[in-house]
PDB file of C-alpha atoms in Angstrom:
ATOM      1  CA  MET A  34     -46.593 175.541 -16.084  1.00 62.00           C
ATOM      2  CA  ALA A  35     -45.283 172.347 -17.678  1.00 65.00           C
ATOM      3  CA  ARG A  36     -43.074 174.372 -19.985  1.00 61.00           C
ATOM      4  CA  ALA A  37     -41.622 176.280 -17.047  1.00 57.00           C
ATOM      5  CA  GLN A  38     -40.835 173.017 -15.278  1.00 62.00           C
ATOM      6  CA  ARG A  39     -39.119 171.651 -18.385  1.00 62.00           C
ATOM      7  CA  LEU A  40     -37.059 174.815 -18.710  1.00 54.00           C
ATOM      8  CA  ALA A  41     -36.101 174.659 -15.037  1.00 59.00           C
ATOM      9  CA  SER A  42     -35.083 171.017 -15.424  1.00 67.00           C
ATOM     10  CA  ARG A  43     -32.970 171.782 -18.482  1.00 63.00           C
ATOM     11  CA  PHE A  44     -31.342 174.725 -16.722  1.00 58.00           C
ATOM     12  CA  GLU A  45     -30.469 172.523 -13.754  1.00 70.00           C
ATOM     13  CA  THR A  46     -28.978 169.891 -16.073  1.00 71.00           C
ATOM     14  CA  LEU A  47     -26.925 172.528 -17.872  1.00 64.00           C
ATOM     15  CA  SER A  48     -25.728 173.953 -14.552  1.00 66.00           C
ATOM     16  CA  VAL A  49     -24.530 170.539 -13.373  1.00 65.00           C
ATOM     17  CA  SER A  50     -22.822 169.890 -16.714  1.00 71.00           C
ATOM     18  CA  ALA A  51     -21.137 173.293 -16.607  1.00 66.00           C
ATOM     19  CA  ALA A  52     -19.886 172.669 -13.067  1.00 68.00           C
ATOM     20  CA  LYS A  53     -18.425 169.300 -14.086  1.00 73.00           C
ATOM     21  CA  LEU A  54     -16.804 170.853 -17.158  1.00 71.00           C
ATOM     22  CA  ARG A  55     -15.303 173.628 -15.044  1.00 73.00           C
ATOM     23  CA  GLN A  56     -13.970 171.044 -12.578  1.00 72.00           C
ATOM     24  CA  ASN A  57     -12.378 168.954 -15.346  1.00 72.00           C
ATOM     25  CA  LEU A  58     -10.868 172.016 -17.027  1.00 72.00           C
ATOM     26  CA  THR A  59      -9.382 173.189 -13.730  1.00 76.00           C
ATOM     27  CA  LEU A  60      -7.832 169.772 -13.104  1.00 73.00           C
ATOM     28  CA  ALA A  61      -6.459 169.684 -16.649  1.00 72.00           C
ATOM     29  CA  PHE A  62      -4.999 173.190 -16.306  1.00 71.00           C
ATOM     30  CA  TYR A  63      -3.079 172.449 -13.119  1.00 73.00           C
ATOM     31  CA  ARG A  64      -1.705 169.270 -14.711  1.00 71.00           C
ATOM     32  CA  SER A  65      -0.466 171.194 -17.773  1.00 73.00           C
ATOM     33  CA  PRO A  66       3.160 172.458 -18.004  1.00 68.00           C
ATOM     34  CA  PHE A  67       2.015 176.019 -17.277  1.00 64.00           C
ATOM     35  CA  GLY A  68      -0.296 175.036 -14.449  1.00 70.00           C
ATOM     36  CA  ARG A  69       2.351 172.879 -12.770  1.00 66.00           C
ATOM     37  CA  GLY A  70       4.468 175.997 -12.359  1.00 65.00           C
ATOM     38  CA  LEU A  71       1.850 177.375  -9.972  1.00 63.00           C
ATOM     39  CA  TRP A  72       2.087 174.519  -7.478  1.00 63.00           C
ATOM     40  CA  ARG A  73       5.730 173.534  -7.805  1.00 64.00           C
ATOM     41  CA  GLY A  74       8.406 175.472  -5.989  1.00 62.00           C
ATOM     42  CA  ALA A  75      11.173 175.349  -3.412  1.00 61.00           C
ATOM     43  CA  ASN A  76      10.885 172.548  -0.880  1.00 60.00           C
ATOM     44  CA  GLU A  77      11.602 173.170   2.781  1.00 59.00           C
ATOM     45  CA  PRO A  78      12.419 170.485   5.362  1.00 62.00           C
ATOM     46  CA  THR A  79       9.163 168.991   6.574  1.00 60.00           C
ATOM     47  CA  LEU A  80       8.194 168.579  10.228  1.00 56.00           C
ATOM     48  CA  PHE A  81       6.291 165.314  10.388  1.00 57.00           C
ATOM     49  CA  ASP A  82       4.248 164.985  13.563  1.00 55.00           C
ATOM     50  CA  TYR A  83       0.968 163.302  14.414  1.00 52.00           C
ATOM     51  CA  PRO A  84      -0.990 162.867  17.677  1.00 48.00           C
ATOM     52  CA  ASN A  85      -0.400 159.477  19.313  1.00 47.00           C
ATOM     53  CA  ALA A  86      -4.108 159.051  19.996  1.00 42.00           C
ATOM     54  CA  LEU A  87      -4.858 159.136  16.260  1.00 53.00           C
ATOM     55  CA  ARG A  88      -2.678 156.175  15.295  1.00 57.00           C
ATOM     56  CA  PRO A  89      -4.943 153.116  15.285  1.00 72.00           C
ATOM     57  CA  GLY A  90      -3.694 150.043  13.476  1.00 86.00           C
ATOM     58  CA  HIS A  91      -4.382 146.310  13.412  1.00 89.00           C
ATOM     59  CA  GLY A  92      -1.302 144.157  13.910  1.00 91.00           C
ATOM     60  CA  LEU A  93      -2.797 140.992  12.414  1.00 93.00           C
ATOM     61  CA  ARG A  94      -3.754 142.810   9.232  1.00 94.00           C
ATOM     62  CA  GLY A  95      -0.273 144.268   9.125  1.00 95.00           C
ATOM     63  CA  GLU A  96       1.275 140.806   9.388  1.00 96.00           C
ATOM     64  CA  SER A  97      -0.992 139.560   6.599  1.00 96.00           C
ATOM     65  CA  TRP A  98       0.109 142.455   4.418  1.00 97.00           C
ATOM     66  CA  LEU A  99       3.761 141.620   5.032  1.00 97.00           C
ATOM     67  CA  ALA A 100       2.980 138.040   3.992  1.00 97.00           C
ATOM     68  CA  GLY A 101       1.650 139.259   0.642  1.00 97.00           C
ATOM     69  CA  ASP A 102      -2.071 139.540   1.358  1.00 97.00           C
ATOM     70  CA  TYR A 103      -2.889 142.864  -0.271  1.00 97.00           C
ATOM     71  CA  SER A 104      -6.640 142.604   0.106  1.00 96.00           C
ATOM     72  CA  LEU A 105      -8.226 146.035   0.207  1.00 95.00           C
ATOM     73  CA  PRO A 106     -11.687 147.463  -0.411  1.00 94.00           C
ATOM     74  CA  GLY A 107     -12.345 146.616  -4.019  1.00 95.00           C
ATOM     75  CA  GLY A 108     -10.461 143.356  -4.310  1.00 95.00           C
ATOM     76  CA  VAL A 109      -8.865 140.335  -2.646  1.00 94.00           C
ATOM     77  CA  MET A 110      -5.249 140.179  -3.811  1.00 96.00           C
ATOM     78  CA  ARG A 111      -2.479 137.832  -2.720  1.00 96.00           C
ATOM     79  CA  ALA A 112       0.985 138.131  -4.223  1.00 96.00           C
ATOM     80  CA  PRO A 113       3.712 136.969  -1.819  1.00 95.00           C
ATOM     81  CA  GLY A 114       7.108 138.310  -2.778  1.00 92.00           C
ATOM     82  CA  GLN A 115       5.709 141.149  -4.879  1.00 95.00           C
ATOM     83  CA  SER A 116       5.232 144.801  -4.103  1.00 96.00           C
ATOM     84  CA  PRO A 117       1.556 145.822  -4.116  1.00 97.00           C
ATOM     85  CA  PHE A 118       2.499 148.583  -6.536  1.00 97.00           C
ATOM     86  CA  GLU A 119       3.592 145.965  -9.087  1.00 95.00           C
ATOM     87  CA  ILE A 120       0.157 144.354  -9.175  1.00 95.00           C
ATOM     88  CA  ILE A 121      -2.374 145.217 -11.855  1.00 95.00           C
ATOM     89  CA  PRO A 122      -5.281 146.736  -9.877  1.00 96.00           C
ATOM     90  CA  PRO A 123      -8.378 144.521 -10.063  1.00 96.00           C
ATOM     91  CA  THR A 124     -10.704 147.504  -9.611  1.00 97.00           C
ATOM     92  CA  THR A 125     -10.573 151.286  -9.392  1.00 97.00           C
ATOM     93  CA  GLN A 126     -11.594 151.079  -5.736  1.00 96.00           C
ATOM     94  CA  TRP A 127      -8.652 148.782  -4.945  1.00 97.00           C
ATOM     95  CA  ARG A 128      -6.248 151.106  -6.755  1.00 97.00           C
ATOM     96  CA  ASN A 129      -7.571 154.107  -4.841  1.00 96.00           C
ATOM     97  CA  SER A 130      -7.275 152.222  -1.550  1.00 95.00           C
ATOM     98  CA  LEU A 131      -3.678 151.332  -2.354  1.00 98.00           C
ATOM     99  CA  HIS A 132      -2.616 154.850  -3.302  1.00 98.00           C
ATOM    100  CA  SER A 133      -4.453 156.419  -0.373  1.00 96.00           C
ATOM    101  CA  PHE A 134      -2.100 154.484   1.945  1.00 96.00           C
ATOM    102  CA  ASP A 135      -5.014 153.762   4.290  1.00 91.00           C
ATOM    103  CA  TRP A 136      -3.271 150.457   5.113  1.00 95.00           C
ATOM    104  CA  LEU A 137      -0.185 152.108   6.636  1.00 94.00           C
ATOM    105  CA  PRO A 138      -1.474 152.073  10.249  1.00 93.00           C
ATOM    106  CA  ASP A 139      -1.683 148.277  10.130  1.00 95.00           C
ATOM    107  CA  LEU A 140       2.004 148.073   9.186  1.00 95.00           C
ATOM    108  CA  LEU A 141       2.915 150.599  11.873  1.00 93.00           C
ATOM    109  CA  ALA A 142       1.332 148.226  14.384  1.00 92.00           C
ATOM    110  CA  VAL A 143       3.982 145.617  13.462  1.00 93.00           C
ATOM    111  CA  ALA A 144       6.909 147.706  14.670  1.00 81.00           C
ATOM    112  CA  ASN A 145       9.249 144.808  15.448  1.00 82.00           C
ATOM    113  CA  GLY A 146       8.250 142.506  12.623  1.00 81.00           C
ATOM    114  CA  GLY A 147       9.332 144.438   9.570  1.00 92.00           C
ATOM    115  CA  GLY A 148       6.339 146.751   9.519  1.00 94.00           C
ATOM    116  CA  HIS A 149       8.278 149.992   9.796  1.00 95.00           C
ATOM    117  CA  GLN A 150      10.728 148.875   7.135  1.00 95.00           C
ATOM    118  CA  ALA A 151       7.821 148.121   4.798  1.00 96.00           C
ATOM    119  CA  VAL A 152       6.304 151.543   5.516  1.00 96.00           C
ATOM    120  CA  ARG A 153       9.556 153.284   4.626  1.00 96.00           C
ATOM    121  CA  ALA A 154       9.913 151.242   1.438  1.00 97.00           C
ATOM    122  CA  ALA A 155       6.342 152.011   0.322  1.00 98.00           C
ATOM    123  CA  ILE A 156       6.563 155.755   0.945  1.00 97.00           C
ATOM    124  CA  LEU A 157       9.965 156.049  -0.716  1.00 97.00           C
ATOM    125  CA  HIS A 158       8.781 154.036  -3.719  1.00 98.00           C
ATOM    126  CA  TRP A 159       5.824 156.372  -4.189  1.00 98.00           C
ATOM    127  CA  ALA A 160       7.965 159.487  -3.742  1.00 97.00           C
ATOM    128  CA  LEU A 161      10.501 158.368  -6.357  1.00 97.00           C
ATOM    129  CA  ALA A 162       7.987 157.088  -8.909  1.00 95.00           C
ATOM    130  CA  ALA A 163       6.093 159.294 -11.360  1.00 90.00           C
ATOM    131  CA  TYR A 164       2.718 159.027  -9.638  1.00 95.00           C
ATOM    132  CA  VAL A 165       2.406 162.819  -9.259  1.00 92.00           C
ATOM    133  CA  HIS A 166       2.052 162.987 -13.043  1.00 91.00           C
ATOM    134  CA  GLN A 167      -0.788 160.478 -13.177  1.00 93.00           C
ATOM    135  CA  ARG A 168      -4.327 161.766 -13.026  1.00 92.00           C
ATOM    136  CA  ALA A 169      -5.719 158.680 -11.280  1.00 94.00           C
ATOM    137  CA  THR A 170      -3.368 158.981  -8.299  1.00 96.00           C
ATOM    138  CA  MET A 171      -3.673 162.758  -7.903  1.00 95.00           C
ATOM    139  CA  ARG A 172      -7.396 163.186  -7.338  1.00 94.00           C
ATOM    140  CA  PRO A 173      -7.700 165.806  -4.562  1.00 94.00           C
ATOM    141  CA  ALA A 174      -9.536 163.555  -2.087  1.00 93.00           C
ATOM    142  CA  LEU A 175      -7.019 160.766  -2.680  1.00 95.00           C
ATOM    143  CA  VAL A 176      -4.108 163.154  -2.170  1.00 96.00           C
ATOM    144  CA  GLY A 177      -5.679 164.339   1.079  1.00 95.00           C
ATOM    145  CA  ARG A 178      -5.975 160.801   2.435  1.00 94.00           C
ATOM    146  CA  ARG A 179      -2.424 159.985   1.378  1.00 96.00           C
ATOM    147  CA  LEU A 180      -0.945 163.075   3.022  1.00 95.00           C
ATOM    148  CA  MET A 181      -2.764 162.279   6.262  1.00 92.00           C
ATOM    149  CA  ARG A 182      -1.307 158.771   6.325  1.00 94.00           C
ATOM    150  CA  TRP A 183       2.159 159.909   5.349  1.00 94.00           C
ATOM    151  CA  ALA A 184       2.200 162.519   8.117  1.00 91.00           C
ATOM    152  CA  GLN A 185       1.076 159.837  10.545  1.00 88.00           C
ATOM    153  CA  ALA A 186       3.670 157.288   9.451  1.00 91.00           C
ATOM    154  CA  LEU A 187       6.639 159.593   8.945  1.00 90.00           C
ATOM    155  CA  SER A 188       6.387 160.894  12.496  1.00 86.00           C
ATOM    156  CA  GLU A 189       7.363 157.355  13.551  1.00 89.00           C
ATOM    157  CA  VAL A 190       9.673 156.055  10.824  1.00 92.00           C
ATOM    158  CA  ARG A 191      11.460 159.204   9.651  1.00 90.00           C
ATOM    159  CA  SER A 192      14.684 158.375  11.499  1.00 89.00           C
ATOM    160  CA  GLY A 193      15.172 155.251   9.374  1.00 90.00           C
ATOM    161  CA  PHE A 194      15.741 157.206   6.137  1.00 93.00           C
ATOM    162  CA  ASP A 195      19.070 158.523   4.902  1.00 94.00           C
ATOM    163  CA  GLY A 196      19.368 162.149   3.852  1.00 92.00           C
ATOM    164  CA  GLN A 197      18.850 161.527   0.140  1.00 95.00           C
ATOM    165  CA  ALA A 198      15.706 159.476   0.672  1.00 95.00           C
ATOM    166  CA  LEU A 199      14.278 161.980   3.126  1.00 94.00           C
ATOM    167  CA  ALA A 200      14.902 164.818   0.663  1.00 93.00           C
ATOM    168  CA  ALA A 201      12.944 162.953  -2.032  1.00 95.00           C
ATOM    169  CA  ILE A 202      10.071 162.418   0.392  1.00 95.00           C
ATOM    170  CA  HIS A 203      10.093 166.093   1.426  1.00 92.00           C
ATOM    171  CA  THR A 204       9.885 167.072  -2.239  1.00 93.00           C
ATOM    172  CA  SER A 205       6.987 164.731  -2.934  1.00 95.00           C
ATOM    173  CA  PHE A 206       5.122 165.757   0.223  1.00 94.00           C
ATOM    174  CA  SER A 207       5.510 169.468  -0.541  1.00 92.00           C
ATOM    175  CA  THR A 208       4.513 169.019  -4.181  1.00 93.00           C
ATOM    176  CA  GLN A 209       1.390 167.064  -3.290  1.00 94.00           C
ATOM    177  CA  THR A 210       0.448 169.642  -0.667  1.00 92.00           C
ATOM    178  CA  ARG A 211       0.699 172.543  -3.098  1.00 91.00           C
ATOM    179  CA  TRP A 212      -1.340 170.591  -5.649  1.00 92.00           C
ATOM    180  CA  LEU A 213      -3.994 169.942  -3.028  1.00 93.00           C
ATOM    181  CA  GLU A 214      -4.074 173.606  -2.040  1.00 91.00           C
ATOM    182  CA  LYS A 215      -4.975 174.488  -5.629  1.00 90.00           C
ATOM    183  CA  LEU A 216      -7.501 171.708  -6.192  1.00 89.00           C
ATOM    184  CA  ALA A 217      -9.150 170.997  -2.819  1.00 88.00           C
ATOM    185  CA  THR A 218     -12.271 172.950  -3.697  1.00 87.00           C
ATOM    186  CA  GLN A 219     -12.737 170.944  -6.896  1.00 86.00           C
ATOM    187  CA  CYS A 220     -13.959 167.939  -4.904  1.00 83.00           C
ATOM    188  CA  ASP A 221     -17.644 167.221  -4.795  1.00 80.00           C
ATOM    189  CA  ASP A 222     -19.354 168.199  -1.553  1.00 82.00           C
ATOM    190  CA  GLY A 223     -19.297 165.469   1.063  1.00 86.00           C
ATOM    191  CA  ILE A 224     -16.683 162.998   2.250  1.00 88.00           C
ATOM    192  CA  ASP A 225     -14.277 163.685  -0.634  1.00 90.00           C
ATOM    193  CA  ARG A 226     -14.070 167.382   0.139  1.00 89.00           C
ATOM    194  CA  LEU A 227     -13.681 166.581   3.837  1.00 89.00           C
ATOM    195  CA  HIS A 228     -10.734 164.259   3.087  1.00 90.00           C
ATOM    196  CA  ALA A 229      -9.126 166.931   0.919  1.00 91.00           C
ATOM    197  CA  ALA A 230      -9.544 169.610   3.594  1.00 91.00           C
ATOM    198  CA  LEU A 231      -8.248 167.345   6.362  1.00 90.00           C
ATOM    199  CA  GLY A 232      -5.234 166.328   4.300  1.00 91.00           C
ATOM    200  CA  LEU A 233      -4.393 169.927   3.461  1.00 91.00           C
ATOM    201  CA  THR A 234      -4.725 171.024   7.081  1.00 90.00           C
ATOM    202  CA  LEU A 235      -2.503 168.253   8.462  1.00 87.00           C
ATOM    203  CA  ALA A 236       0.042 168.729   5.676  1.00 88.00           C
ATOM    204  CA  ALA A 237       0.200 172.449   6.421  1.00 87.00           C
ATOM    205  CA  CYS A 238       0.927 171.582  10.058  1.00 85.00           C
ATOM    206  CA  ALA A 239       3.869 169.458   8.894  1.00 82.00           C
ATOM    207  CA  LEU A 240       5.359 172.076   6.570  1.00 81.00           C
ATOM    208  CA  PRO A 241       7.247 175.041   8.071  1.00 75.00           C
ATOM    209  CA  GLN A 242       5.933 178.586   7.746  1.00 72.00           C
ATOM    210  CA  GLN A 243       2.656 177.604   6.130  1.00 74.00           C
ATOM    211  CA  GLY A 244       0.286 179.533   8.355  1.00 79.00           C
ATOM    212  CA  GLN A 245      -1.695 180.867   5.414  1.00 85.00           C
ATOM    213  CA  MET A 246      -2.159 177.375   3.992  1.00 84.00           C
ATOM    214  CA  LEU A 247      -3.164 176.104   7.430  1.00 82.00           C
ATOM    215  CA  ARG A 248      -5.795 178.816   7.781  1.00 87.00           C
ATOM    216  CA  TYR A 249      -7.086 177.982   4.319  1.00 85.00           C
ATOM    217  CA  GLY A 250      -7.368 174.301   5.204  1.00 84.00           C
ATOM    218  CA  MET A 251      -9.186 175.118   8.428  1.00 85.00           C
ATOM    219  CA  ASP A 252     -11.518 177.425   6.519  1.00 86.00           C
ATOM    220  CA  LEU A 253     -12.369 174.567   4.153  1.00 84.00           C
ATOM    221  CA  LEU A 254     -13.111 172.345   7.139  1.00 81.00           C
ATOM    222  CA  SER A 255     -15.471 174.912   8.629  1.00 81.00           C
ATOM    223  CA  ARG A 256     -17.577 175.288   5.468  1.00 75.00           C
TER     224      ARG A 256
END
C-alpha cells in the first residue's frame, strides 16, 4: 500500500513537471523566429470601443501619477519628470502592474488635466518599443490585461493620434492579440487564465472580421 502511494505521488510530480515543461516549450516556440510567423500577419484597422459603464477611474490617483508618483502594487516609486518606463522596476509585481496598464483608468479620469495626453504617450511608447520581444512583458495573462486597458483607453483618446502613430498602435494591438490567441491556454487555471480569456475576447471585438477569434475567446471564458 505504501509503495503504491509513493508511486502515485511520484507520478503526480512527474505529471506536473511535464505540464510545466510543455508550457515553457510552447512559450519558447512561439517566441522563436519560426513560431513568430504563426502569430504575425497583416494588420487591419482596429475598432476600439468599450462600454461606458466599465470605465472606472480615480482622478486623485491619476493626478498623483501625472506628478510622478508611480506607486503600484509591488512598490512605492516617485520619479517626477521621468517616464515610469525609464525606472528600474523595484519588484516583479511592480513591473507587471506597469506593463498591464491597470493604471490607465486613473489617467482617463483626469481628462482636462493632461491625463489623456499621458495615456496617448504611454500607449504609443509601448507600441514603438521592443516589448513584444521580451518574455517578461508578453506573459499571456499580462497581455490580456494590457489589451483590455488599451481597448478601454483607445476608445476615448484615439482621435488625438496622427495616422502614423495610430498605425503603429494598430500593429502592436493586432500582434499582441494573435500572440494571445496562440498562448491563452498556457496560463495556469484561475485568475491568470481568466485575464487572458477576457483580453482575447475584448481584443477580438475591437479587431474587424475576427468572429472565429471572438468565439474562441468566449469558449475559453465558458470553460
